[in-house]
Coordinates of C-alpha atoms in Angstrom, one line a residue:
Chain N
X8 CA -68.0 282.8 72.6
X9 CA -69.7 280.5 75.7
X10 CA -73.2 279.3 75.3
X11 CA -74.9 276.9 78.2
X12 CA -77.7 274.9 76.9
X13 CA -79.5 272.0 78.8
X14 CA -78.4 268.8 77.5
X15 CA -82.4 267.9 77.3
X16 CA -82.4 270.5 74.0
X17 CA -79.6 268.4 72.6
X18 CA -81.7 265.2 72.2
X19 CA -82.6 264.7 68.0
X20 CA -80.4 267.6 67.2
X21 CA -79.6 267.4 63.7
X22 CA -76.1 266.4 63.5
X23 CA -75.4 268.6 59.9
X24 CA -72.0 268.3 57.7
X25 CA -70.8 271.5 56.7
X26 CA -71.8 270.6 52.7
X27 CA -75.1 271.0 54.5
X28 CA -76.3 267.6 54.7
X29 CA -78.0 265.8 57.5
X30 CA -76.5 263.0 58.2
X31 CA -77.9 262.1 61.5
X32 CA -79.2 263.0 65.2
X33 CA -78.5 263.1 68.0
X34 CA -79.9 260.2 70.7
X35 CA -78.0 260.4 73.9
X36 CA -75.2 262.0 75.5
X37 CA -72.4 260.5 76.8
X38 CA -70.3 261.7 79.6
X39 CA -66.8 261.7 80.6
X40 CA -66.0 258.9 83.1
X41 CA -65.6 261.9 85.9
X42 CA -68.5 263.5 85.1
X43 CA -67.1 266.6 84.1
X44 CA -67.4 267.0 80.6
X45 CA -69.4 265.5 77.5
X46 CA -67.7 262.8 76.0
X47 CA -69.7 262.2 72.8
X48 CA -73.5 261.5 71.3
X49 CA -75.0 258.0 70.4
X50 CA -76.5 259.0 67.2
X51 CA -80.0 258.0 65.3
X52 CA -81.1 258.4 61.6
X53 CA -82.7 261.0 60.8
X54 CA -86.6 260.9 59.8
X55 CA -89.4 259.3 61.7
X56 CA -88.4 255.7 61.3
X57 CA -85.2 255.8 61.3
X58 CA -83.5 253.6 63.8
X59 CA -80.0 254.3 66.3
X60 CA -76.9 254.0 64.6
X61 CA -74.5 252.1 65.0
X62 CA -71.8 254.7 64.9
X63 CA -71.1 257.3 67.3
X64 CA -69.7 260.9 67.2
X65 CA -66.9 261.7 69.5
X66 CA -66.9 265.2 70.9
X67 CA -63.5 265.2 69.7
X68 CA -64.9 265.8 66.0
X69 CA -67.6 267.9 66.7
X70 CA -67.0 271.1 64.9
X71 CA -69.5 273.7 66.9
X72 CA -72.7 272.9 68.6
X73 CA -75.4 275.3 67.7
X74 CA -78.6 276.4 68.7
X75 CA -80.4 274.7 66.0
X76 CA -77.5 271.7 64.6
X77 CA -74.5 270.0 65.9
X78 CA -71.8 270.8 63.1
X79 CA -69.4 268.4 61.8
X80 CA -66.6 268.6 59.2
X81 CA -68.1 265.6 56.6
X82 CA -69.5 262.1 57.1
X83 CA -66.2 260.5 57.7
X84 CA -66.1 261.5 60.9
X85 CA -68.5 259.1 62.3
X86 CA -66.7 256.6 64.1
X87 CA -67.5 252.8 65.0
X88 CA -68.4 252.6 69.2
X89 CA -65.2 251.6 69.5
X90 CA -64.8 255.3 68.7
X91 CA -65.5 255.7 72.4
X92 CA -61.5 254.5 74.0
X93 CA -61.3 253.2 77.3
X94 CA -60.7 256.4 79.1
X95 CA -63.5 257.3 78.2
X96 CA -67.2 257.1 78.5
X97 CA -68.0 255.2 82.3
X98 CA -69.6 251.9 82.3
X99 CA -70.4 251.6 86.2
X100 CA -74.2 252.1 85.4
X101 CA -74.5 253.7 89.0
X102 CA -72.8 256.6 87.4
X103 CA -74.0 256.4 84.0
X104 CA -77.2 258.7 84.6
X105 CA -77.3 261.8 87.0
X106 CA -80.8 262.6 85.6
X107 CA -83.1 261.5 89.0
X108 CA -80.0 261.5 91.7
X109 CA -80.7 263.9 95.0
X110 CA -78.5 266.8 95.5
X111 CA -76.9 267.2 99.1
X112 CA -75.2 269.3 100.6
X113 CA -71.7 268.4 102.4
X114 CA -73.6 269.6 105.3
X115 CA -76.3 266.9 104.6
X116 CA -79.9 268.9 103.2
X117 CA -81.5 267.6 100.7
X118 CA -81.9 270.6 97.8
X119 CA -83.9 268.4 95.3
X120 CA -84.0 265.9 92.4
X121 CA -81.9 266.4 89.1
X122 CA -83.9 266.6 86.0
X123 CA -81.1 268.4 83.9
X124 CA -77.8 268.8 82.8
X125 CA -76.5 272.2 81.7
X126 CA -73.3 272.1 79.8
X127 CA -71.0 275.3 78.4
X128 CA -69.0 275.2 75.2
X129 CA -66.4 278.2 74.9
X130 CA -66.0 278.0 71.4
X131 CA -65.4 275.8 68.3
X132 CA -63.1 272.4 69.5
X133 CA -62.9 273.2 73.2
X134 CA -64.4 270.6 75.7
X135 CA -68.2 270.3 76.4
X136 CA -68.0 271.1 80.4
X137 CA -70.7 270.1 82.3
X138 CA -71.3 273.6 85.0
X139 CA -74.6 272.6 86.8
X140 CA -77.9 270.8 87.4
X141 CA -80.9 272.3 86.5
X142 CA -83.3 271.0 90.1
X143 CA -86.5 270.5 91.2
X144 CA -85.8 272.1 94.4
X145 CA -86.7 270.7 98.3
X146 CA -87.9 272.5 100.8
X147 CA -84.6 273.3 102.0
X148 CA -84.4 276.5 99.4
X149 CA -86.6 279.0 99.1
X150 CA -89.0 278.3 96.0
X151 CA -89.5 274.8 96.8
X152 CA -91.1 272.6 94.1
X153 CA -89.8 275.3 91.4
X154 CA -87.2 274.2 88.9
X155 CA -83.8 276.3 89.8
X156 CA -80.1 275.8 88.2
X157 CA -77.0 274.6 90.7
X158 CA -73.8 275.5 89.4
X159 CA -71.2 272.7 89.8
X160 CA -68.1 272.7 91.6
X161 CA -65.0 271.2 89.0
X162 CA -65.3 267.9 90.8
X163 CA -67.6 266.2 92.9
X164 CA -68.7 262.9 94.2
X165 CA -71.5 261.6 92.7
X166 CA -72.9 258.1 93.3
X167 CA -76.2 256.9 91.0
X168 CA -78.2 258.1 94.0
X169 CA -76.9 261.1 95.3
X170 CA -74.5 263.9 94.2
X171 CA -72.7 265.8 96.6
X172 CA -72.1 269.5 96.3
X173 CA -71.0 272.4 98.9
X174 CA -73.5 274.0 101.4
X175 CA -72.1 277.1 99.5
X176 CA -73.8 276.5 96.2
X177 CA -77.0 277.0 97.4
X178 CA -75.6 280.7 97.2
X179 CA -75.4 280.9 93.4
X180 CA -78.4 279.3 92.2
X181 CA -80.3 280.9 89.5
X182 CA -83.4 280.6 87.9
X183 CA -82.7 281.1 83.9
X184 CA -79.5 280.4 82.1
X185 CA -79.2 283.9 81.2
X186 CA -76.8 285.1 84.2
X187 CA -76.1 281.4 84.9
X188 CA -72.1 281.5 83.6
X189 CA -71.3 284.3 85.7
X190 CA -72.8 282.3 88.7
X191 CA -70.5 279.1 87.7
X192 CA -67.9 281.4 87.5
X193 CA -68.5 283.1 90.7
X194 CA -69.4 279.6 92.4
X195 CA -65.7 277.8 90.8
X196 CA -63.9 281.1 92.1
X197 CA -65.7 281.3 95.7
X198 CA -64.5 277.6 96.0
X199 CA -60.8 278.4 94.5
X200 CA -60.6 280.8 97.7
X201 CA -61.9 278.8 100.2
X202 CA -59.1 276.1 99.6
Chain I
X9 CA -78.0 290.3 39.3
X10 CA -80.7 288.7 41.3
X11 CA -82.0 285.1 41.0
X12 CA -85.5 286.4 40.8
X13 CA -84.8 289.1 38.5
X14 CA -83.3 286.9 36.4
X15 CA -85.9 283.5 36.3
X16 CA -87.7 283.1 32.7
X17 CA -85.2 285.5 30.9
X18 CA -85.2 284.7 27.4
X19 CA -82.2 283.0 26.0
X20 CA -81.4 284.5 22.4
X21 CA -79.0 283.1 20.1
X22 CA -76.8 286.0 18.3
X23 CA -76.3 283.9 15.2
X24 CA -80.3 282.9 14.4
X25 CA -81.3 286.3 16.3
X26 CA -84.1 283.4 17.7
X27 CA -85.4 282.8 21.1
X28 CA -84.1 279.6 21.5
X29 CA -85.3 279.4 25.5
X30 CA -85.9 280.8 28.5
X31 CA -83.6 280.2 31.9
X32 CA -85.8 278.2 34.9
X33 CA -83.0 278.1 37.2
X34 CA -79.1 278.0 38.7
X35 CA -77.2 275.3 39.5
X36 CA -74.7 276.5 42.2
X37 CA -71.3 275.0 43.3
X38 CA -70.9 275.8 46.6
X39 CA -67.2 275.1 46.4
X40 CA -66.4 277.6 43.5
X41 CA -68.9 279.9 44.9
X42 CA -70.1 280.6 41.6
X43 CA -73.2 279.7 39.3
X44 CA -71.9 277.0 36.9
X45 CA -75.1 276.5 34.4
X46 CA -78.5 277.7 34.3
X47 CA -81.3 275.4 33.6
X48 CA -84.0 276.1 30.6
X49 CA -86.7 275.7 29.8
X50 CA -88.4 275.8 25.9
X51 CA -85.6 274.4 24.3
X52 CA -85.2 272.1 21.6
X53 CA -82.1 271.1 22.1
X54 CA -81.9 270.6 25.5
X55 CA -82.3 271.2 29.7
X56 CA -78.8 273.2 30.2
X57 CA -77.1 275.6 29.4
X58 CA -73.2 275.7 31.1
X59 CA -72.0 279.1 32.0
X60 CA -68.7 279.2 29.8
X61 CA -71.2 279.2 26.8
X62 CA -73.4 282.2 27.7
X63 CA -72.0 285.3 25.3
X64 CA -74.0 287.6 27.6
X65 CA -75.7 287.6 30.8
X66 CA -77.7 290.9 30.1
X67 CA -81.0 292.6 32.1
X68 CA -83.2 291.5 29.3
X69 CA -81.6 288.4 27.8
X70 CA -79.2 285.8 28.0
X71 CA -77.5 285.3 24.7
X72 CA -75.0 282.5 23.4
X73 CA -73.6 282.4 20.0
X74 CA -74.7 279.0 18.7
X75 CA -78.2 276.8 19.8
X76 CA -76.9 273.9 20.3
X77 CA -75.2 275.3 23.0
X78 CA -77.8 274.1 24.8
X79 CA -77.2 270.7 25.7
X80 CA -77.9 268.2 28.0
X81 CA -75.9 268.7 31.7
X82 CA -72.2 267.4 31.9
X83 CA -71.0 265.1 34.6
X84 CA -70.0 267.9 37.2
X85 CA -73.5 269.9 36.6
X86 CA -75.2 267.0 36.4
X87 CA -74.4 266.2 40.3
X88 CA -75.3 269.5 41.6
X89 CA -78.5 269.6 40.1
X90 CA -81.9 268.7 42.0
X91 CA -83.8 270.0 45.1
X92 CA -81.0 268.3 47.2
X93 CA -78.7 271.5 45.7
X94 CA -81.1 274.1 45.3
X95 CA -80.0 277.2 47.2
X96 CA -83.4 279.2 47.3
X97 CA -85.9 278.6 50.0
X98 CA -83.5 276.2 51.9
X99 CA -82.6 277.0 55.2
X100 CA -79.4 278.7 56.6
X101 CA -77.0 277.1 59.1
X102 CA -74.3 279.2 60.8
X103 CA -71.0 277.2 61.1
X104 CA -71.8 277.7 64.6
X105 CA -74.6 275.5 63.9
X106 CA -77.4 278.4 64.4
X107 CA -80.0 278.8 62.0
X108 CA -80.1 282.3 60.5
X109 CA -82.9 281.9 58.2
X110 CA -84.3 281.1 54.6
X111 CA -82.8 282.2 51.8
X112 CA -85.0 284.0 49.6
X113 CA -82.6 285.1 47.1
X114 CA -78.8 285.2 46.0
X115 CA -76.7 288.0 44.2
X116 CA -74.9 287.1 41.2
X117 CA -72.1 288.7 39.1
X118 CA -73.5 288.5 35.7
X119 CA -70.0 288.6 33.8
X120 CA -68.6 285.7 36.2
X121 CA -70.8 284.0 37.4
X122 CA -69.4 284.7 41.1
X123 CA -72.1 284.5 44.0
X124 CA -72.0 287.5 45.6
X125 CA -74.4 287.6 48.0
X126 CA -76.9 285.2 49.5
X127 CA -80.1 286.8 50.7
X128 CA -81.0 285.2 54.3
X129 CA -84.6 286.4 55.1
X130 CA -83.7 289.5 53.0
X131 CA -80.5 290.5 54.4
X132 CA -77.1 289.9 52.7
X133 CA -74.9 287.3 53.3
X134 CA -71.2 287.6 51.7
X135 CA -71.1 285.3 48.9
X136 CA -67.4 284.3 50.4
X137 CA -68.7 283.0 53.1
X138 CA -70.8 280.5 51.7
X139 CA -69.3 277.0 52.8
X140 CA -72.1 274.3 51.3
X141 CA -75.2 273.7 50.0
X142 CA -76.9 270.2 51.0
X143 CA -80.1 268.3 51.5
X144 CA -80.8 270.1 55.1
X145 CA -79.4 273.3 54.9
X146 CA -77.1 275.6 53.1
X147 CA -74.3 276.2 55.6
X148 CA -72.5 279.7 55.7
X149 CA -69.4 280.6 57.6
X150 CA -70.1 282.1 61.2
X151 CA -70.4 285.6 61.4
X152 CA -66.8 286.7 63.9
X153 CA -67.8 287.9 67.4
X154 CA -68.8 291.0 67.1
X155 CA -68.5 292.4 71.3

């Protein structure tokens, strides 16, 4: 089964054991150094003033992400931030948030400012891929000021201040996330042929 | 049986023929799947009564052979009892981590104990797919992909 959801939905998620207790939520998302994929949450306590937690949860141990909680198997799982290895999680803070950078196109327009992350999950212990942007657009597409989705090539360059995608994209934006996999899907294959 | 049906049954003891109490509620283990002691209410002699005493789990009364029988709860019942294991009204998580609902009732098999069902918003959920029951939710195996 593959969901998308916007990465801004994921913020105070429950994180839920399957015994059914909440054990924390979610704070942030962490992404893979390239990008690509979601590495992990930085967690808080649960309740209203609760503070962040020390302790992080690895995507690695995340059961199944769900509309409503983030499943894990028991508390146990919760590991130190050290929990995070080296390959991991990027520390050049250029790169550390896409939320704000331009979108351009290899051919050089502007399409708009990201102010969301939409990642898929195929199904229960499969990576957390990050497919698109959700945009405000530019001018340079046709409902400018609206908020569209970009699907996202595999990999890309992406500095803290722009992220640059293929003039092609602009092809299979959409404006809901129903319909939105099939574009990603048609977007990856389009590029596939190209090469 | 039903939870509801069966709240403020009378417990009977067959020796004294005497009402010695009525049930209040269930304390579930959500790793046995099964209802391990019911809690009462009007009794004497105590706040529990542990299923492997109950004679007879019958539609008008619950009977046990001796009132002491009623007792005070044992280690293991003891930690599944408060609001923090309560089953009814909690909400119900998917493995998948989607809520499903509330659960307004569960099915019971009155000679075992066995959950059967558990009632999400009035629809049956097999009892076998019951994983836990915890202070957020009570957490039930995802439904397979039905295409």
């Amino acid at each position: 089964m593959t969901r998308l959801m916007r990465t801004s939905e994921l913020t105070k998620r429950p994180v839920v054991t399957m015994a059914g207790d909440d054990i924390a939520q979610v704070k942030d998302i962490v992404y893979a150094a390239d990008g690509g994929s979601v590495h992990g949450f930085t967690l808080a306590g649960r309740g209203l003033f609760a503070g962040p937690l020390s302790s992080v949860l690895p995507w690695s141990s995340v059961s199944a992400l769900g509309a409503d909680a983030v499943m894990v198997a028991d508390e146990s799982i919760l590991a130190d931030e050290g929990g995070f290895s080296g390959e991991g999680s990027s520390s050049d803070p250029a790169r550390r948030d896409v939320l704000g950078s331009r979108v351009l196109t290899d051919t050089g327009t502007d399409l708009g400012q990201v102010v969301d992350v939409i990642v898929q999950v195929q199904g229960a212990r499969d990576q957390c891929d990050v497919v698109g942007y959700e945009i405000e657009s530019s001018e340079a597409l046709d409902n400018a000021g609206q908020r569209v989705l970009m699907p996202l090539p595999d990999t890309m360059a992406a500095s803290g201040e722009h992220l640059i995608v293929p003039a092609s994209a602009t092809k299979f934006v959409r404006h809901d996330l129903a319909g939105f996999g099939a574009a990603v899907d048609d977007f990856r294959q389009h590029l596939e042929g190209r090469d | 049986m039903l939870f509801s049906d069966s709240r403020k049954r009378k417990i009977v003891c067959t020796s004294t023929a005497e009402t010695v109490g009525r049930v209040s509620g269930f304390v579930v283990d959500p790793a046995l799947r099964r209802v391990v002691a019911v809690t009462v209410k009007k009794s004497q002699d105590g706040d529990t009564l542990a299923w492997p005493q109950i004679s007879g789990f019958g539609p008008d009364a619950v009977t046990i052979a001796a009132p002491d029988d009623i007792g005070s709860a044992d280690e293991a019942v003891a930690a599944l009892l408060g609001k923090r294991h309560a089953v009814l009204r909690k909400q119900v998580l998917s493995s998948d981590g989607d809520r499903l609902g509330e659960v307004t009732d569960v099915d019971f098999d009155p000679e075992t104990g066995a959950i059967e069902a558990v009632l999400v918003d009035g629809a049956p959920v097999d009892g076998a797919r019951l994983i836990g029951v915890g202070s957020f939710a009570v957490v039930v195996k995802a439904a397979p992909d039905t295409p």
